[in-house]
mmCIF file of C-alpha atoms in Angstrom:
data_model
loop_
_atom_site.group_PDB
_atom_site.id
_atom_site.type_symbol
_atom_site.label_atom_id
_atom_site.label_comp_id
_atom_site.label_asym_id
_atom_site.label_seq_id
_atom_site.Cartn_x
_atom_site.Cartn_y
_atom_site.Cartn_z
ATOM 1 C CA GLU X 1 0.000 0.000 0.000
ATOM 2 C CA ASP X 2 1.290 3.451 -0.916
ATOM 3 C CA LYS X 3 2.463 5.590 1.978
ATOM 4 C CA VAL X 4 3.445 9.240 2.436
ATOM 5 C CA VAL X 5 5.030 10.615 5.606
ATOM 6 C CA GLN X 6 5.472 14.335 6.141
ATOM 7 C CA SER X 7 7.564 16.097 8.739
ATOM 8 C CA PRO X 8 7.352 18.099 10.806
ATOM 9 C CA LEU X 9 3.620 17.862 11.468
ATOM 10 C CA SER X 10 3.579 21.457 12.625
ATOM 11 C CA LEU X 11 5.953 24.371 12.485
ATOM 12 C CA VAL X 12 5.795 27.903 13.889
ATOM 13 C CA VAL X 13 8.146 30.557 12.520
ATOM 14 C CA HIS X 14 8.464 34.316 12.305
ATOM 15 C CA GLU X 15 8.030 36.343 9.165
ATOM 16 C CA GLY X 16 11.195 36.362 7.127
ATOM 17 C CA ASP X 17 12.343 32.930 8.230
ATOM 18 C CA THR X 18 13.132 30.168 5.740
ATOM 19 C CA VAL X 19 11.414 26.808 6.210
ATOM 20 C CA THR X 20 11.951 23.339 4.798
ATOM 21 C CA LEU X 21 9.132 20.825 4.752
ATOM 22 C CA ASN X 22 9.871 17.155 4.254
ATOM 23 C CA CYS X 23 8.045 14.367 2.471
ATOM 24 C CA SER X 24 9.102 10.738 2.248
ATOM 25 C CA TYR X 25 7.149 8.113 0.388
ATOM 26 C CA GLU X 26 6.679 4.499 -0.572
ATOM 27 C CA VAL X 27 4.734 3.905 -3.738
ATOM 28 C CA THR X 28 4.228 1.205 -6.316
ATOM 29 C CA ASN X 29 5.240 2.327 -9.788
ATOM 30 C CA PHE X 30 5.954 5.968 -9.017
ATOM 31 C CA ARG X 31 4.617 8.453 -11.516
ATOM 32 C CA SER X 32 4.823 11.827 -9.756
ATOM 33 C CA LEU X 33 4.935 13.693 -6.464
ATOM 34 C CA LEU X 34 2.764 16.735 -5.857
ATOM 35 C CA TRP X 35 2.669 19.518 -3.296
ATOM 36 C CA TYR X 36 -0.568 21.280 -2.370
ATOM 37 C CA LYS X 37 -1.322 24.226 -0.085
ATOM 38 C CA GLN X 38 -4.529 24.049 1.973
ATOM 39 C CA GLU X 39 -5.553 27.262 3.706
ATOM 40 C CA LYS X 40 -9.168 26.741 4.621
ATOM 41 C CA LYS X 41 -10.971 24.393 2.322
ATOM 42 C CA ALA X 42 -9.724 23.345 -1.083
ATOM 43 C CA PRO X 43 -6.119 22.203 -1.487
ATOM 44 C CA THR X 44 -4.510 24.297 -4.204
ATOM 45 C CA PHE X 45 -1.823 22.918 -6.470
ATOM 46 C CA LEU X 46 1.771 24.086 -6.015
ATOM 47 C CA PHE X 47 4.162 21.732 -7.795
ATOM 48 C CA MET X 48 4.354 18.446 -9.630
ATOM 49 C CA LEU X 49 7.705 16.647 -9.678
ATOM 50 C CA THR X 50 8.494 13.679 -11.854
ATOM 51 C CA SER X 51 12.259 13.755 -12.312
ATOM 52 C CA SER X 52 14.989 13.547 -9.718
ATOM 53 C CA GLY X 53 17.222 16.493 -9.049
ATOM 54 C CA ILE X 54 15.280 19.083 -11.017
ATOM 55 C CA GLU X 55 14.143 21.972 -8.870
ATOM 56 C CA LYS X 56 10.725 23.454 -9.455
ATOM 57 C CA LYS X 57 10.449 27.082 -8.424
ATOM 58 C CA SER X 58 7.633 29.563 -8.070
ATOM 59 C CA GLY X 59 8.500 32.847 -6.401
ATOM 60 C CA ARG X 60 9.633 32.146 -2.861
ATOM 61 C CA LEU X 61 8.632 28.490 -3.046
ATOM 62 C CA SER X 62 10.767 25.725 -4.472
ATOM 63 C CA SER X 63 10.743 21.958 -4.399
ATOM 64 C CA ILE X 64 13.019 19.126 -5.364
ATOM 65 C CA LEU X 65 12.653 15.376 -5.637
ATOM 66 C CA ASP X 66 15.118 12.585 -4.879
ATOM 67 C CA LYS X 67 13.745 9.399 -6.432
ATOM 68 C CA LYS X 68 16.626 7.308 -5.171
ATOM 69 C CA GLU X 69 16.027 8.267 -1.543
ATOM 70 C CA LEU X 70 12.219 8.485 -2.035
ATOM 71 C CA PHE X 71 12.148 11.984 -0.656
ATOM 72 C CA SER X 72 11.062 15.500 -1.509
ATOM 73 C CA ILE X 73 11.434 18.870 0.179
ATOM 74 C CA LEU X 74 9.474 22.067 -0.113
ATOM 75 C CA ASN X 75 11.351 25.265 0.695
ATOM 76 C CA ILE X 76 9.777 28.595 1.468
ATOM 77 C CA THR X 77 12.098 31.573 1.799
ATOM 78 C CA ALA X 78 11.317 34.939 3.386
ATOM 79 C CA THR X 79 8.068 33.567 4.833
ATOM 80 C CA GLN X 80 5.014 35.806 5.107
ATOM 81 C CA THR X 81 1.912 35.484 7.264
ATOM 82 C CA GLY X 82 0.008 34.546 4.110
ATOM 83 C CA ASP X 83 2.108 31.394 3.863
ATOM 84 C CA SER X 84 0.331 30.055 6.953
ATOM 85 C CA ALA X 85 -1.460 26.915 5.796
ATOM 86 C CA VAL X 86 -1.323 23.150 5.747
ATOM 87 C CA TYR X 87 1.102 21.889 3.108
ATOM 88 C CA LEU X 88 0.167 18.506 1.695
ATOM 89 C CA CYS X 89 2.447 16.115 -0.138
ATOM 90 C CA ALA X 90 0.929 13.443 -2.392
ATOM 91 C CA VAL X 91 2.330 10.719 -4.586
ATOM 92 C CA GLU X 92 0.841 9.325 -7.759
ATOM 93 C CA GLY X 93 1.309 5.605 -8.200
ATOM 94 C CA GLU X 94 0.265 3.407 -11.050
ATOM 95 C CA GLU X 95 -2.523 1.021 -10.162
ATOM 96 C CA THR X 96 -3.976 -1.639 -12.399
ATOM 97 C CA SER X 97 -7.083 0.446 -12.891
ATOM 98 C CA GLY X 98 -5.232 3.714 -13.316
ATOM 99 C CA SER X 99 -3.237 6.088 -11.187
ATOM 100 C CA ARG X 100 -4.400 7.961 -8.100
ATOM 101 C CA LEU X 101 -2.957 10.173 -5.380
ATOM 102 C CA THR X 102 -2.064 9.168 -1.841
ATOM 103 C CA PHE X 103 -1.671 12.091 0.562
ATOM 104 C CA GLY X 104 0.420 12.587 3.668
ATOM 105 C CA GLU X 105 -0.964 14.067 6.890
ATOM 106 C CA GLY X 106 0.294 17.500 6.024
ATOM 107 C CA THR X 107 2.526 20.036 7.747
ATOM 108 C CA GLN X 108 0.720 22.854 9.545
ATOM 109 C CA LEU X 109 2.837 25.976 9.016
ATOM 110 C CA THR X 110 2.151 29.058 11.101
ATOM 111 C CA VAL X 111 4.003 32.269 10.257
ATOM 112 C CA ASN X 112 3.797 34.893 12.974
ATOM 113 C CA PRO X 113 4.358 38.603 12.297
ATOM 114 C CA ASP E 1 -13.230 30.738 -13.805
ATOM 115 C CA THR E 2 -15.364 27.633 -13.338
ATOM 116 C CA GLY E 3 -13.447 25.436 -10.958
ATOM 117 C CA VAL E 4 -14.714 22.377 -9.145
ATOM 118 C CA SER E 5 -17.989 23.152 -7.421
ATOM 119 C CA GLN E 6 -19.412 21.255 -4.468
ATOM 120 C CA ASN E 7 -22.657 21.626 -2.612
ATOM 121 C CA PRO E 8 -23.815 21.942 -0.026
ATOM 122 C CA ARG E 9 -20.865 23.585 1.717
ATOM 123 C CA HIS E 10 -22.071 22.370 5.089
ATOM 124 C CA LYS E 11 -24.437 19.603 6.118
ATOM 125 C CA ILE E 12 -25.609 18.838 9.626
ATOM 126 C CA THR E 13 -27.626 15.683 10.053
ATOM 127 C CA LYS E 14 -28.794 13.318 12.720
ATOM 128 C CA ARG E 15 -27.370 9.859 13.044
ATOM 129 C CA GLY E 16 -29.253 7.385 10.870
ATOM 130 C CA GLN E 17 -30.286 9.888 8.213
ATOM 131 C CA ASN E 18 -29.208 9.707 4.585
ATOM 132 C CA VAL E 19 -27.251 12.517 2.980
ATOM 133 C CA THR E 20 -26.267 13.276 -0.608
ATOM 134 C CA PHE E 21 -23.530 15.576 -1.839
ATOM 135 C CA ARG E 22 -23.009 16.888 -5.340
ATOM 136 C CA CYS E 23 -19.839 17.704 -7.242
ATOM 137 C CA ASP E 24 -19.562 19.533 -10.554
ATOM 138 C CA PRO E 25 -16.052 19.074 -11.968
ATOM 139 C CA ILE E 26 -14.199 21.315 -14.381
ATOM 140 C CA SER E 27 -16.077 20.788 -17.602
ATOM 141 C CA GLU E 28 -13.369 19.266 -19.778
ATOM 142 C CA HIS E 29 -12.077 16.947 -17.063
ATOM 143 C CA ASN E 30 -12.728 13.250 -17.549
ATOM 144 C CA ARG E 31 -11.694 12.028 -14.103
ATOM 145 C CA LEU E 32 -13.540 12.775 -10.897
ATOM 146 C CA TYR E 33 -12.398 11.811 -7.413
ATOM 147 C CA TRP E 34 -13.940 11.737 -3.961
ATOM 148 C CA TYR E 35 -11.728 12.130 -0.917
ATOM 149 C CA ARG E 36 -12.519 12.363 2.768
ATOM 150 C CA GLN E 37 -10.530 14.509 5.167
ATOM 151 C CA THR E 38 -10.708 14.650 8.951
ATOM 152 C CA LEU E 39 -9.096 17.264 11.149
ATOM 153 C CA GLY E 40 -5.318 17.021 11.188
ATOM 154 C CA GLN E 41 -5.183 14.427 8.443
ATOM 155 C CA GLY E 42 -4.537 14.506 4.748
ATOM 156 C CA PRO E 43 -7.290 13.642 2.266
ATOM 157 C CA GLU E 44 -8.078 9.909 2.079
ATOM 158 C CA PHE E 45 -9.053 8.428 -1.246
ATOM 159 C CA LEU E 46 -12.600 7.068 -1.470
ATOM 160 C CA THR E 47 -13.364 6.442 -5.122
ATOM 161 C CA TYR E 48 -12.870 7.766 -8.613
ATOM 162 C CA PHE E 49 -14.545 7.813 -12.003
ATOM 163 C CA GLN E 50 -13.216 8.036 -15.482
ATOM 164 C CA ASN E 51 -16.083 9.489 -17.460
ATOM 165 C CA GLU E 52 -19.122 7.581 -16.137
ATOM 166 C CA ALA E 53 -17.234 4.442 -15.103
ATOM 167 C CA GLN E 54 -16.353 3.974 -11.443
ATOM 168 C CA LEU E 55 -12.878 2.480 -11.696
ATOM 169 C CA GLU E 56 -11.802 2.078 -8.105
ATOM 170 C CA LYS E 57 -13.248 2.114 -4.611
ATOM 171 C CA SER E 58 -11.247 2.296 -1.415
ATOM 172 C CA ARG E 59 -11.652 -0.241 1.356
ATOM 173 C CA LEU E 60 -12.713 2.798 3.413
ATOM 174 C CA LEU E 61 -15.899 2.973 1.384
ATOM 175 C CA SER E 62 -18.420 0.868 3.279
ATOM 176 C CA ASP E 63 -21.665 -0.435 1.805
ATOM 177 C CA ARG E 64 -23.408 2.636 3.178
ATOM 178 C CA PHE E 65 -21.526 4.814 0.694
ATOM 179 C CA SER E 66 -22.423 4.990 -2.962
ATOM 180 C CA ALA E 67 -21.216 7.301 -5.678
ATOM 181 C CA GLU E 68 -22.506 7.887 -9.165
ATOM 182 C CA ARG E 69 -21.521 9.852 -12.200
ATOM 183 C CA PRO E 70 -24.366 8.990 -14.550
ATOM 184 C CA LYS E 71 -23.505 11.096 -17.568
ATOM 185 C CA GLY E 72 -19.811 11.514 -17.017
ATOM 186 C CA SER E 73 -20.261 15.068 -15.805
ATOM 187 C CA PHE E 74 -21.439 15.809 -12.245
ATOM 188 C CA SER E 75 -21.214 13.217 -9.490
ATOM 189 C CA THR E 76 -23.152 12.478 -6.323
ATOM 190 C CA LEU E 77 -21.952 10.806 -3.155
ATOM 191 C CA GLU E 78 -24.642 9.337 -0.926
ATOM 192 C CA ILE E 79 -24.157 8.138 2.626
ATOM 193 C CA GLN E 80 -26.959 6.021 4.033
ATOM 194 C CA ARG E 81 -27.706 5.578 7.733
ATOM 195 C CA THR E 82 -25.052 8.105 8.729
ATOM 196 C CA GLU E 83 -22.891 7.466 11.783
ATOM 197 C CA GLN E 84 -20.964 9.953 13.897
ATOM 198 C CA GLY E 85 -17.731 8.577 12.461
ATOM 199 C CA ASP E 86 -18.814 9.815 9.037
ATOM 200 C CA SER E 87 -18.309 13.402 10.199
ATOM 201 C CA ALA E 88 -15.594 14.817 7.954
ATOM 202 C CA MET E 89 -14.877 17.095 5.024
ATOM 203 C CA TYR E 90 -15.784 15.405 1.743
ATOM 204 C CA LEU E 91 -13.620 16.726 -1.059
ATOM 205 C CA CYS E 92 -14.218 16.308 -4.762
ATOM 206 C CA ALA E 93 -11.448 16.740 -7.295
ATOM 207 C CA SER E 94 -11.192 16.445 -11.048
ATOM 208 C CA SER E 95 -8.446 16.020 -13.616
ATOM 209 C CA PHE E 96 -7.893 15.367 -17.273
ATOM 210 C CA VAL E 97 -5.900 12.354 -18.392
ATOM 211 C CA ARG E 98 -5.208 11.116 -21.891
ATOM 212 C CA GLY E 99 -6.359 7.659 -22.839
ATOM 213 C CA ASP E 100 -2.797 6.425 -23.241
ATOM 214 C CA SER E 101 -2.055 7.234 -19.566
ATOM 215 C CA SER E 102 0.791 9.445 -20.642
ATOM 216 C CA THR E 103 -0.396 12.363 -18.515
ATOM 217 C CA ASN E 104 0.235 12.696 -14.810
ATOM 218 C CA GLU E 105 -2.545 13.346 -12.348
ATOM 219 C CA LYS E 106 -2.928 16.983 -11.383
ATOM 220 C CA LEU E 107 -6.045 17.236 -9.295
ATOM 221 C CA PHE E 108 -8.102 20.375 -8.895
ATOM 222 C CA PHE E 109 -10.115 20.334 -5.715
ATOM 223 C CA GLY E 110 -13.450 21.786 -4.774
ATOM 224 C CA SER E 111 -14.021 23.553 -1.458
ATOM 225 C CA GLY E 112 -15.590 20.470 0.030
ATOM 226 C CA THR E 113 -18.739 19.602 1.928
ATOM 227 C CA GLN E 114 -18.333 19.618 5.696
ATOM 228 C CA LEU E 115 -20.539 16.898 7.176
ATOM 229 C CA SER E 116 -21.436 16.869 10.852
ATOM 230 C CA VAL E 117 -23.395 13.889 12.146
ATOM 231 C CA LEU E 118 -25.005 14.530 15.518
#
């Protein structure tokens, strides 16, 4: 059964700090790893990673995947209060009936002014 | 911008009652997913459809749960004889995949239906 473990489960920082969120996984027939941000209701898509060692970047957020170590990190630099959210990691694995996502528990990030 | 739409946003019901939720996916998306999320946990997969065909159901989905997507567009999730343990956020998501499975899943989520069973 596919498994995703995120750490830490919660993190409190001050504005301007840099944070690193971790995601390790076990999956059958890996296809991709995704990061989502969930503020109140709907998770919103951040990144999709399919290849090892290639950094995806969007503004102050970046992510990288290590397929050998089955690991991904999400970095947020110069954090702002608006970054406060739950960050979800999910892996897409190939099933016989098609692929689907398995999510981790999430990391609750709180950025204080 | 017509994203994934779910209704109702909130549902409060008494134990033993039946409830039905609706999801309208992004119009060109052929896959539709139902997930359940409880406080402090990530979304748990329940079931998904490709067009009108229900391709997979999680072991989490008891006989009291049924989902349909009759015309390959909107979907409904019904829970019969609700129990307090059914209280959760029910999230719908949709995606588009090519028939040759060459595309990766990138799910777009709705805002969810928050179910409270008293």
